[in-house]
PDB file of C-alpha atoms and ligand atoms in Angstrom:
ATOM      1  CA  UNK A  96      98.785  82.475 102.195  1.00 49.00           C
ATOM      2  CA  UNK A  97      98.799  78.688 102.602  1.00 48.00           C
ATOM      3  CA  UNK A  98     102.052  76.749 102.442  1.00 54.00           C
ATOM      4  CA  UNK A  99     103.247  73.756 104.274  1.00 85.00           C
ATOM      5  CA  UNK A 100     106.407  75.218 105.695  1.00 97.00           C
ATOM      6  CA  UNK A 101     106.775  78.491 107.405  1.00 97.00           C
ATOM      7  CA  UNK A 102     108.694  81.374 106.077  1.00 98.00           C
ATOM      8  CA  UNK A 103     112.071  82.683 107.528  1.00 98.00           C
ATOM      9  CA  UNK A 104     111.792  86.527 107.582  1.00 98.00           C
ATOM     10  CA  UNK A 105     114.720  88.687 108.539  1.00 98.00           C
ATOM     11  CA  UNK A 106     114.816  92.215 109.858  1.00 98.00           C
ATOM     12  CA  UNK A 107     118.202  93.992 109.434  1.00 96.00           C
ATOM     13  CA  UNK A 108     119.605  97.333 110.077  1.00 96.00           C
ATOM     14  CA  UNK A 109     121.394  99.677 112.586  1.00 95.00           C
ATOM     15  CA  UNK A 110     120.622  99.633 116.327  1.00 93.00           C
ATOM     16  CA  UNK A 111     117.592 101.654 117.324  1.00 91.00           C
ATOM     17  CA  UNK A 112     116.104 101.984 113.782  1.00 93.00           C
ATOM     18  CA  UNK A 113     112.855 100.419 114.768  1.00 93.00           C
ATOM     19  CA  UNK A 114     113.317  96.671 113.968  1.00 96.00           C
ATOM     20  CA  UNK A 115     112.134  95.516 117.303  1.00 96.00           C
ATOM     21  CA  UNK A 116     108.898  97.446 117.299  1.00 96.00           C
ATOM     22  CA  UNK A 117     108.026  96.498 113.652  1.00 97.00           C
ATOM     23  CA  UNK A 118     108.927  92.871 114.054  1.00 98.00           C
ATOM     24  CA  UNK A 119     106.630  92.630 117.165  1.00 98.00           C
ATOM     25  CA  UNK A 120     104.001  94.413 115.316  1.00 98.00           C
ATOM     26  CA  UNK A 121     104.260  91.986 112.413  1.00 98.00           C
ATOM     27  CA  UNK A 122     104.291  88.969 114.552  1.00 98.00           C
ATOM     28  CA  UNK A 123     101.008  90.091 116.367  1.00 98.00           C
ATOM     29  CA  UNK A 124      99.404  90.766 112.989  1.00 98.00           C
ATOM     30  CA  UNK A 125     100.267  87.419 111.441  1.00 98.00           C
ATOM     31  CA  UNK A 126      99.242  85.508 114.356  1.00 98.00           C
ATOM     32  CA  UNK A 127      96.229  87.446 115.568  1.00 97.00           C
ATOM     33  CA  UNK A 128      94.667  88.774 112.279  1.00 97.00           C
ATOM     34  CA  UNK A 129      95.872  86.211 109.737  1.00 97.00           C
ATOM     35  CA  UNK A 130      95.899  83.000 111.922  1.00 97.00           C
ATOM     36  CA  UNK A 131      99.427  82.181 110.802  1.00 97.00           C
ATOM     37  CA  UNK A 132     101.596  80.358 113.311  1.00 97.00           C
ATOM     38  CA  UNK A 133     104.426  82.756 113.914  1.00 98.00           C
ATOM     39  CA  UNK A 134     107.286  83.271 116.432  1.00 98.00           C
ATOM     40  CA  UNK A 135     109.741  86.258 116.749  1.00 98.00           C
ATOM     41  CA  UNK A 136     113.332  85.540 117.508  1.00 98.00           C
ATOM     42  CA  UNK A 137     116.350  87.745 117.942  1.00 98.00           C
ATOM     43  CA  UNK A 138     119.987  87.339 117.516  1.00 98.00           C
ATOM     44  CA  UNK A 139     122.147  87.439 119.425  1.00 98.00           C
ATOM     45  CA  UNK A 140     119.908  85.018 121.395  1.00 98.00           C
ATOM     46  CA  UNK A 141     121.255  85.858 124.846  1.00 98.00           C
ATOM     47  CA  UNK A 142     119.396  83.011 126.724  1.00 98.00           C
ATOM     48  CA  UNK A 143     122.167  80.245 125.629  1.00 98.00           C
ATOM     49  CA  UNK A 144     125.548  79.827 127.264  1.00 98.00           C
ATOM     50  CA  UNK A 145     127.129  81.300 124.112  1.00 98.00           C
ATOM     51  CA  UNK A 146     124.592  84.062 124.206  1.00 98.00           C
ATOM     52  CA  UNK A 147     125.558  84.797 127.810  1.00 98.00           C
ATOM     53  CA  UNK A 148     129.044  85.447 126.843  1.00 98.00           C
ATOM     54  CA  UNK A 149     127.975  87.665 123.888  1.00 98.00           C
ATOM     55  CA  UNK A 150     125.706  89.699 126.398  1.00 98.00           C
ATOM     56  CA  UNK A 151     128.651  90.019 128.808  1.00 98.00           C
ATOM     57  CA  UNK A 152     130.803  91.269 126.056  1.00 98.00           C
ATOM     58  CA  UNK A 153     128.194  93.684 124.783  1.00 98.00           C
ATOM     59  CA  UNK A 154     127.767  95.051 128.272  1.00 97.00           C
ATOM     60  CA  UNK A 155     131.516  95.426 128.653  1.00 97.00           C
ATOM     61  CA  UNK A 156     131.758  92.951 131.437  1.00 98.00           C
ATOM     62  CA  UNK A 157     134.219  90.740 129.557  1.00 98.00           C
ATOM     63  CA  UNK A 158     136.812  91.333 126.870  1.00 98.00           C
ATOM     64  CA  UNK A 159     137.061  89.252 123.713  1.00 97.00           C
ATOM     65  CA  UNK A 160     139.108  89.828 120.503  1.00 98.00           C
ATOM     66  CA  UNK A 161     137.171  90.749 117.321  1.00 98.00           C
ATOM     67  CA  UNK A 162     137.542  87.476 115.545  1.00 98.00           C
ATOM     68  CA  UNK A 163     136.622  85.377 118.716  1.00 98.00           C
ATOM     69  CA  UNK A 164     133.415  87.446 119.289  1.00 98.00           C
ATOM     70  CA  UNK A 165     132.605  87.203 115.573  1.00 99.00           C
ATOM     71  CA  UNK A 166     132.628  83.474 115.820  1.00 98.00           C
ATOM     72  CA  UNK A 167     130.680  83.437 119.021  1.00 99.00           C
ATOM     73  CA  UNK A 168     127.800  85.532 117.247  1.00 99.00           C
ATOM     74  CA  UNK A 169     128.060  83.005 114.375  1.00 99.00           C
ATOM     75  CA  UNK A 170     128.017  79.989 116.655  1.00 99.00           C
ATOM     76  CA  UNK A 171     124.844  81.486 118.423  1.00 99.00           C
ATOM     77  CA  UNK A 172     123.108  81.307 115.220  1.00 99.00           C
ATOM     78  CA  UNK A 173     124.343  77.726 114.367  1.00 98.00           C
ATOM     79  CA  UNK A 174     123.195  76.500 117.817  1.00 98.00           C
ATOM     80  CA  UNK A 175     119.692  77.653 116.930  1.00 98.00           C
ATOM     81  CA  UNK A 176     119.518  76.173 113.473  1.00 98.00           C
ATOM     82  CA  UNK A 177     118.026  72.637 114.492  1.00 98.00           C
ATOM     83  CA  UNK A 178     115.098  74.256 116.360  1.00 98.00           C
ATOM     84  CA  UNK A 179     114.551  76.854 113.744  1.00 98.00           C
ATOM     85  CA  UNK A 180     114.531  74.208 111.021  1.00 98.00           C
ATOM     86  CA  UNK A 181     112.061  72.056 112.890  1.00 97.00           C
ATOM     87  CA  UNK A 182     109.895  75.101 113.509  1.00 98.00           C
ATOM     88  CA  UNK A 183     109.824  76.071 109.862  1.00 98.00           C
ATOM     89  CA  UNK A 184     109.218  72.600 108.576  1.00 97.00           C
ATOM     90  CA  UNK A 185     106.210  72.141 110.907  1.00 96.00           C
ATOM     91  CA  UNK A 186     104.683  75.292 109.422  1.00 96.00           C
ATOM     92  CA  UNK A 187     105.708  78.068 111.855  1.00 98.00           C
ATOM     93  CA  UNK A 188     106.777  81.402 110.289  1.00 98.00           C
ATOM     94  CA  UNK A 189     109.802  82.898 112.069  1.00 98.00           C
ATOM     95  CA  UNK A 190     110.526  86.601 112.242  1.00 98.00           C
ATOM     96  CA  UNK A 191     114.081  87.141 113.242  1.00 98.00           C
ATOM     97  CA  UNK A 192     115.533  90.365 114.468  1.00 98.00           C
ATOM     98  CA  UNK A 193     119.082  90.281 112.851  1.00 98.00           C
ATOM     99  CA  UNK A 194     120.964  87.459 111.247  1.00 98.00           C
ATOM    100  CA  UNK A 195     124.196  86.859 109.408  1.00 97.00           C
ATOM    101  CA  UNK A 196     123.969  90.131 107.635  1.00 95.00           C
ATOM    102  CA  UNK A 197     124.455  91.930 110.962  1.00 97.00           C
ATOM    103  CA  UNK A 198     127.444  89.494 111.711  1.00 98.00           C
ATOM    104  CA  UNK A 199     129.283  90.764 108.511  1.00 96.00           C
ATOM    105  CA  UNK A 200     128.471  94.435 108.791  1.00 96.00           C
ATOM    106  CA  UNK A 201     129.346  94.942 112.490  1.00 98.00           C
ATOM    107  CA  UNK A 202     132.562  92.868 112.297  1.00 98.00           C
ATOM    108  CA  UNK A 203     133.647  94.511 108.937  1.00 97.00           C
ATOM    109  CA  UNK A 204     133.047  97.832 110.422  1.00 98.00           C
ATOM    110  CA  UNK A 205     135.863  96.897 113.076  1.00 98.00           C
ATOM    111  CA  UNK A 206     138.167  96.020 110.095  1.00 98.00           C
ATOM    112  CA  UNK A 207     137.707  92.440 109.623  1.00 98.00           C
ATOM    113  CA  UNK A 208     137.733  90.935 106.107  1.00 97.00           C
ATOM    114  CA  UNK A 209     134.296  90.528 104.729  1.00 94.00           C
ATOM    115  CA  UNK A 210     134.833  87.236 103.078  1.00 95.00           C
ATOM    116  CA  UNK A 211     136.265  85.805 106.311  1.00 98.00           C
ATOM    117  CA  UNK A 212     133.368  87.248 108.163  1.00 97.00           C
ATOM    118  CA  UNK A 213     130.858  85.721 105.939  1.00 95.00           C
ATOM    119  CA  UNK A 214     132.460  82.311 105.809  1.00 97.00           C
ATOM    120  CA  UNK A 215     131.443  80.949 109.116  1.00 98.00           C
ATOM    121  CA  UNK A 216     127.629  81.721 108.347  1.00 98.00           C
ATOM    122  CA  UNK A 217     127.720  79.825 104.981  1.00 97.00           C
ATOM    123  CA  UNK A 218     125.079  77.121 105.103  1.00 98.00           C
ATOM    124  CA  UNK A 219     122.756  78.750 107.694  1.00 98.00           C
ATOM    125  CA  UNK A 220     119.024  78.412 106.724  1.00 98.00           C
ATOM    126  CA  UNK A 221     118.497  80.874 103.773  1.00 96.00           C
ATOM    127  CA  UNK A 222     115.823  83.513 104.557  1.00 96.00           C
ATOM    128  CA  UNK A 223     112.816  83.703 102.400  1.00 96.00           C
ATOM    129  CA  UNK A 224     112.695  87.495 102.870  1.00 96.00           C
ATOM    130  CA  UNK A 225     115.323  89.973 104.180  1.00 96.00           C
ATOM    131  CA  UNK A 226     114.043  93.504 105.018  1.00 97.00           C
ATOM    132  CA  UNK A 227     116.975  95.929 105.598  1.00 95.00           C
ATOM    133  CA  UNK A 228     115.847  99.048 107.454  1.00 95.00           C
ATOM    134  CA  UNK A 229     117.468 102.092 106.041  1.00 91.00           C
ATOM    135  CA  UNK A 230     117.231 105.708 107.148  1.00 83.00           C
ATOM    136  CA  UNK A 231     117.109 108.262 104.424  1.00 73.00           C
ATOM    137  CA  UNK A 232     119.564 111.135 104.048  1.00 62.00           C
ATOM    138  CA  UNK A 233     117.199 113.621 105.555  1.00 52.00           C
ATOM    139  CA  UNK A 234     116.326 111.533 108.421  1.00 56.00           C
ATOM    140  CA  UNK A 235     116.846 112.781 112.011  1.00 52.00           C
ATOM    141  CA  UNK A 236     120.058 111.232 113.523  1.00 64.00           C
ATOM    142  CA  UNK A 237     119.561 108.224 115.429  1.00 74.00           C
ATOM    143  CA  UNK A 238     120.543 108.805 119.046  1.00 79.00           C
ATOM    144  CA  UNK A 239     122.918 106.456 120.878  1.00 85.00           C
ATOM    145  CA  UNK A 240     123.670 106.316 124.464  1.00 82.00           C
ATOM    146  CA  UNK A 241     126.578 104.013 124.379  1.00 78.00           C
ATOM    147  CA  UNK A 242     124.730 101.875 126.751  1.00 87.00           C
ATOM    148  CA  UNK A 243     126.066  98.767 124.848  1.00 93.00           C
ATOM    149  CA  UNK A 244     129.471  98.363 123.287  1.00 96.00           C
ATOM    150  CA  UNK A 245     128.414  99.199 119.749  1.00 96.00           C
ATOM    151  CA  UNK A 246     125.925 101.953 120.486  1.00 94.00           C
ATOM    152  CA  UNK A 247     127.916 104.938 119.534  1.00 94.00           C
ATOM    153  CA  UNK A 248     127.178 107.380 116.613  1.00 92.00           C
ATOM    154  CA  UNK A 249     130.590 106.668 115.060  1.00 93.00           C
ATOM    155  CA  UNK A 250     130.498 103.074 115.179  1.00 95.00           C
ATOM    156  CA  UNK A 251     126.970 103.014 113.923  1.00 95.00           C
ATOM    157  CA  UNK A 252     128.099 105.013 110.810  1.00 94.00           C
ATOM    158  CA  UNK A 253     130.807 102.708 110.013  1.00 96.00           C
ATOM    159  CA  UNK A 254     128.393  99.827 110.276  1.00 96.00           C
ATOM    160  CA  UNK A 255     126.048 101.661 107.976  1.00 95.00           C
ATOM    161  CA  UNK A 256     128.834 102.140 105.435  1.00 94.00           C
ATOM    162  CA  UNK A 257     129.410  98.422 105.541  1.00 94.00           C
ATOM    163  CA  UNK A 258     125.860  97.623 105.102  1.00 93.00           C
ATOM    164  CA  UNK A 259     125.499  99.794 102.175  1.00 89.00           C
ATOM    165  CA  UNK A 260     128.709  98.617 100.521  1.00 85.00           C
ATOM    166  CA  UNK A 261     127.530  95.146 100.875  1.00 79.00           C
ATOM    167  CA  UNK A 262     124.132  95.966  99.519  1.00 80.00           C
ATOM    168  CA  UNK A 263     125.492  97.747  96.535  1.00 78.00           C
ATOM    169  CA  UNK A 264     128.214  95.629  95.542  1.00 72.00           C
ATOM    170  CA  UNK A 265     127.075  92.127  96.180  1.00 65.00           C
ATOM    171  CA  UNK A 266     124.886  89.753  94.153  1.00 70.00           C
ATOM    172  CA  UNK A 267     124.009  88.191  97.526  1.00 65.00           C
ATOM    173  CA  UNK A 268     122.210  91.194  98.516  1.00 67.00           C
ATOM    174  CA  UNK A 269     120.063  91.214  95.263  1.00 67.00           C
ATOM    175  CA  UNK A 270     117.030  89.755  97.089  1.00 72.00           C
ATOM    176  CA  UNK A 271     117.181  92.184  99.999  1.00 86.00           C
ATOM    177  CA  UNK A 272     114.479  94.659 100.187  1.00 91.00           C
ATOM    178  CA  UNK A 273     114.985  98.002 101.620  1.00 92.00           C
ATOM    179  CA  UNK A 274     112.590  99.549 104.050  1.00 94.00           C
ATOM    180  CA  UNK A 275     112.626 103.380 104.369  1.00 91.00           C
ATOM    181  CA  UNK A 276     112.615 103.498 108.195  1.00 90.00           C
ATOM    182  CA  UNK A 277     112.386 107.284 108.564  1.00 84.00           C
ATOM    183  CA  UNK A 278     109.957 107.774 111.149  1.00 72.00           C
ATOM    184  CA  UNK A 279     108.563 111.339 110.542  1.00 72.00           C
ATOM    185  CA  UNK A 280     105.299 113.063 109.498  1.00 66.00           C
ATOM    186  CA  UNK A 281     105.403 111.366 106.199  1.00 77.00           C
ATOM    187  CA  UNK A 282     106.173 107.907 107.324  1.00 83.00           C
ATOM    188  CA  UNK A 283     104.768 107.020 110.658  1.00 90.00           C
ATOM    189  CA  UNK A 284     104.824 103.487 112.289  1.00 93.00           C
ATOM    190  CA  UNK A 285     101.824 102.354 110.702  1.00 94.00           C
ATOM    191  CA  UNK A 286     102.886 103.351 107.018  1.00 94.00           C
ATOM    192  CA  UNK A 287     106.098 101.341 107.605  1.00 95.00           C
ATOM    193  CA  UNK A 288     104.165  98.399 108.999  1.00 97.00           C
ATOM    194  CA  UNK A 289     101.994  98.364 105.983  1.00 97.00           C
ATOM    195  CA  UNK A 290     104.810  98.307 103.571  1.00 96.00           C
ATOM    196  CA  UNK A 291     106.369  95.394 105.495  1.00 98.00           C
ATOM    197  CA  UNK A 292     103.115  93.486 105.539  1.00 98.00           C
ATOM    198  CA  UNK A 293     102.880  93.798 101.681  1.00 98.00           C
ATOM    199  CA  UNK A 294     106.327  92.089 101.315  1.00 97.00           C
ATOM    200  CA  UNK A 295     105.470  89.434 103.806  1.00 98.00           C
ATOM    201  CA  UNK A 296     102.090  88.636 102.132  1.00 97.00           C
ATOM    202  CA  UNK A 297     103.934  88.325  98.717  1.00 96.00           C
ATOM    203  CA  UNK A 298     106.682  86.029 100.373  1.00 96.00           C
ATOM    204  CA  UNK A 299     104.058  83.823 101.990  1.00 96.00           C
ATOM    205  CA  UNK A 300     101.943  83.511  98.736  1.00 94.00           C
ATOM    206  CA  UNK A 301     104.933  82.760  96.677  1.00 92.00           C
ATOM    207  CA  UNK A 302     106.675  80.134  98.944  1.00 92.00           C
ATOM    208  CA  UNK A 303     106.773  77.315  96.488  1.00 83.00           C
ATOM    209  CA  UNK A 304     109.173  74.808  97.858  1.00 80.00           C
ATOM    210  CA  UNK A 305     108.998  73.102 101.188  1.00 87.00           C
ATOM    211  CA  UNK A 306     112.732  72.546 101.081  1.00 92.00           C
ATOM    212  CA  UNK A 307     115.002  74.984 102.977  1.00 96.00           C
ATOM    213  CA  UNK A 308     117.924  76.373 101.116  1.00 95.00           C
ATOM    214  CA  UNK A 309     121.424  77.247 102.527  1.00 97.00           C
ATOM    215  CA  UNK A 310     122.598  80.768 102.893  1.00 95.00           C
ATOM    216  CA  UNK A 311     125.403  82.094 100.638  1.00 92.00           C
ATOM    217  CA  UNK A 312     125.989  78.744  98.862  1.00 91.00           C
TER     218      UNK A 312
HETATM  219  P1  TMP B 226     120.726  93.776 119.673  1.00 80.32           P
HETATM  220  O1  TMP B 226     120.839  95.078 120.257  1.00 80.32           O
HETATM  221  O2  TMP B 226     119.880  93.658 118.379  1.00 80.32           O
HETATM  222  O3  TMP B 226     120.447  92.749 120.714  1.00 80.32           O
HETATM  223  O4  TMP B 226     122.178  93.247 119.052  1.00 80.32           O
HETATM  224  C1  TMP B 226     123.189  93.564 119.942  1.00 80.32           C
HETATM  225  C2  TMP B 226     124.445  94.040 119.098  1.00 80.32           C
HETATM  226  O5  TMP B 226     125.087  93.019 118.533  1.00 80.32           O
HETATM  227  C3  TMP B 226     124.132  95.028 118.138  1.00 80.32           C
HETATM  228  O6  TMP B 226     124.882  96.225 118.255  1.00 80.32           O
HETATM  229  C4  TMP B 226     124.392  94.397 116.824  1.00 80.32           C
HETATM  230  C5  TMP B 226     125.496  93.401 117.220  1.00 80.32           C
HETATM  231  N1  TMP B 226     125.652  92.083 116.322  1.00 80.32           N
HETATM  232  C6  TMP B 226     126.894  91.812 116.010  1.00 80.32           C
HETATM  233  O7  TMP B 226     127.959  92.455 116.081  1.00 80.32           O
HETATM  234  N2  TMP B 226     127.018  90.673 115.277  1.00 80.32           N
HETATM  235  C7  TMP B 226     125.964  89.817 115.052  1.00 80.32           C
HETATM  236  O8  TMP B 226     126.205  88.760 114.300  1.00 80.32           O
HETATM  237  C8  TMP B 226     124.730  90.241 115.598  1.00 80.32           C
HETATM  238  C9  TMP B 226     123.664  89.224 115.399  1.00 80.32           C
HETATM  239  C10 TMP B 226     124.590  91.339 116.273  1.00 80.32           C
END
């Protein structure tokens, strides 16, 4: 699995689909069992000033129009790019819960234009692996409490449609791998994790270039 730079691995999908659990399991596995320097990050990064505004918006403490909050989500990624680049170049693998794909799907679900939504994230560091968590048709419905602004069944269904449209229509999604995230008797947490590890091992093995490419360019 040796390579000079680390890999940028993105987990994408709806809220409460299991990304956090699985990304933590992966990070523990890579660092403890494979001796790979690895860090887990999440967007939005709520620890920055911009992230604080996003957090307040998601918790319905402030209002913001749709384009403005979209730009804040994007700015929150951009403000982390220098430190992410430095970490990747010194060999750390980054496992990131959500990236620009959520940016597009969630804002498009509100009615914003997809091309406009994508434009502000063009040039971010291009991931080496994107895993999109998808629930099958037979899956139990995910339950949403409405705790945060977007956590309602109706809105998540709209977001899912946008993720799916994007995935099936765009060449930019051709490198995106779908993880069947149905958590049931047939596919438990461990089975899903095994599938993820196999993608990650291939990605780390095949990392050829030490250069970082730019997203959507
Ligand atoms: P989280 O629950 O993963 O912290 O994400 C917070 C919410 O923000 C989640 O509903 C997805 C949404 N979101 C966007 O709308 N745009 C974005 O660019 C990102 C990263 C998340």
